[in-house]
Coordinates of C-alpha atoms in Angstrom, one line a residue:
X1183 CA 60.2 -64.9 -110.2
X1184 CA 59.2 -63.9 -113.7
X1185 CA 56.5 -61.1 -113.7
X1186 CA 56.3 -60.3 -117.4
X1187 CA 54.6 -62.0 -120.2
X1188 CA 55.6 -65.6 -120.7
X1189 CA 57.4 -66.6 -124.0
X1190 CA 55.7 -69.3 -126.2
X1191 CA 56.5 -72.8 -125.1
X1192 CA 57.1 -71.7 -121.5
X1193 CA 56.5 -74.3 -118.8
X1194 CA 56.9 -73.7 -115.1
X1195 CA 59.8 -75.2 -113.3
X1196 CA 59.1 -76.9 -109.9
X1197 CA 61.1 -77.1 -106.7
X1198 CA 63.7 -79.8 -105.9
X1199 CA 62.2 -83.3 -106.3
X1200 CA 59.3 -82.0 -108.5
X1201 CA 60.9 -80.5 -111.6
X1202 CA 57.5 -79.7 -113.2
X1203 CA 58.4 -81.2 -116.5
X1204 CA 55.7 -81.7 -119.1
X1205 CA 54.1 -85.1 -119.1
X1206 CA 55.6 -87.4 -121.7
X1207 CA 53.5 -88.7 -124.5
X1208 CA 53.1 -92.3 -125.5
X1209 CA 53.9 -93.8 -122.1
X1210 CA 51.4 -96.4 -121.0
X1211 CA 51.3 -97.6 -117.4
X1212 CA 49.3 -100.5 -116.1
X1213 CA 48.0 -100.8 -112.6
X1214 CA 47.1 -103.9 -110.6
X1215 CA 44.8 -103.7 -107.6
X1216 CA 46.5 -104.2 -104.3
X1217 CA 44.2 -107.0 -103.3
X1218 CA 45.2 -108.8 -106.5
X1219 CA 48.9 -108.6 -106.1
X1220 CA 50.8 -111.7 -104.9
X1221 CA 54.2 -110.4 -104.0
X1222 CA 55.4 -113.6 -102.5
X1223 CA 53.7 -116.0 -104.8
X1224 CA 55.8 -119.1 -105.1
X1225 CA 58.6 -117.6 -103.1
X1226 CA 58.9 -120.5 -100.6
X1227 CA 58.8 -123.1 -103.3
X1228 CA 61.4 -121.2 -105.4
X1229 CA 63.6 -120.7 -102.4
X1230 CA 63.7 -124.5 -101.6
X1231 CA 64.5 -125.6 -105.1
X1232 CA 66.9 -122.7 -105.7
X1233 CA 68.8 -123.5 -102.5
X1234 CA 69.0 -127.2 -103.5
X1235 CA 70.3 -126.3 -107.0
X1236 CA 73.0 -124.0 -105.5
X1237 CA 74.0 -126.6 -102.9
X1238 CA 74.3 -129.3 -105.7
X1239 CA 76.4 -126.9 -107.7
X1240 CA 78.9 -126.1 -104.9
X1241 CA 79.2 -129.5 -103.1
X1242 CA 82.1 -130.7 -105.1
X1243 CA 84.0 -127.5 -104.2
X1244 CA 83.3 -127.7 -100.5
X1245 CA 83.0 -131.4 -99.6
X1246 CA 86.5 -132.7 -100.6
X1247 CA 88.5 -130.1 -98.6
X1248 CA 86.2 -130.7 -95.6
X1249 CA 86.5 -134.5 -95.8
X1250 CA 90.3 -134.2 -96.2
X1251 CA 90.5 -132.0 -93.2
X1252 CA 88.3 -134.2 -91.1
X1253 CA 90.3 -137.4 -92.0
X1254 CA 93.6 -135.6 -91.5
X1255 CA 92.5 -134.3 -88.1
X1256 CA 91.2 -137.8 -87.1
X1257 CA 94.5 -139.4 -88.1
X1258 CA 96.5 -136.7 -86.2
X1259 CA 94.4 -137.2 -83.0
X1260 CA 94.8 -141.0 -83.2
X1261 CA 98.5 -140.7 -83.9
X1262 CA 99.0 -138.3 -80.9
X1263 CA 97.1 -140.7 -78.6
X1264 CA 99.3 -143.6 -79.8
X1265 CA 102.6 -141.7 -79.4
X1266 CA 101.6 -140.6 -75.9
X1267 CA 100.7 -144.2 -74.9
X1268 CA 103.1 -146.8 -73.4
X1269 CA 103.3 -148.6 -76.8
X1270 CA 104.1 -145.4 -78.7
X1271 CA 106.8 -144.3 -76.2
X1272 CA 108.4 -147.7 -76.4
X1273 CA 108.3 -147.6 -80.3
X1274 CA 109.9 -144.1 -80.4
X1275 CA 112.6 -145.1 -77.9
X1276 CA 111.8 -142.9 -75.0

């Protein structure tokens, strides 16, 4: 703690979290009353259209592999059923 006379231009320093700096000049701040704020204004509408836009942008990357996998799995299941049937066993020579 400084007990002597203070030098010109001296400004007190604060504790941690409150440095005690001089207020800056030329900074303008505007305040809006809490009852006038609309924090979620249009959020639901924007979410729906933004989701649709993203889905449309990604569908060509996701759909073809899914369709190929679905049709490949369907073919494999049907082929397995055929090969394990009487006709399939006769064809394969078992």
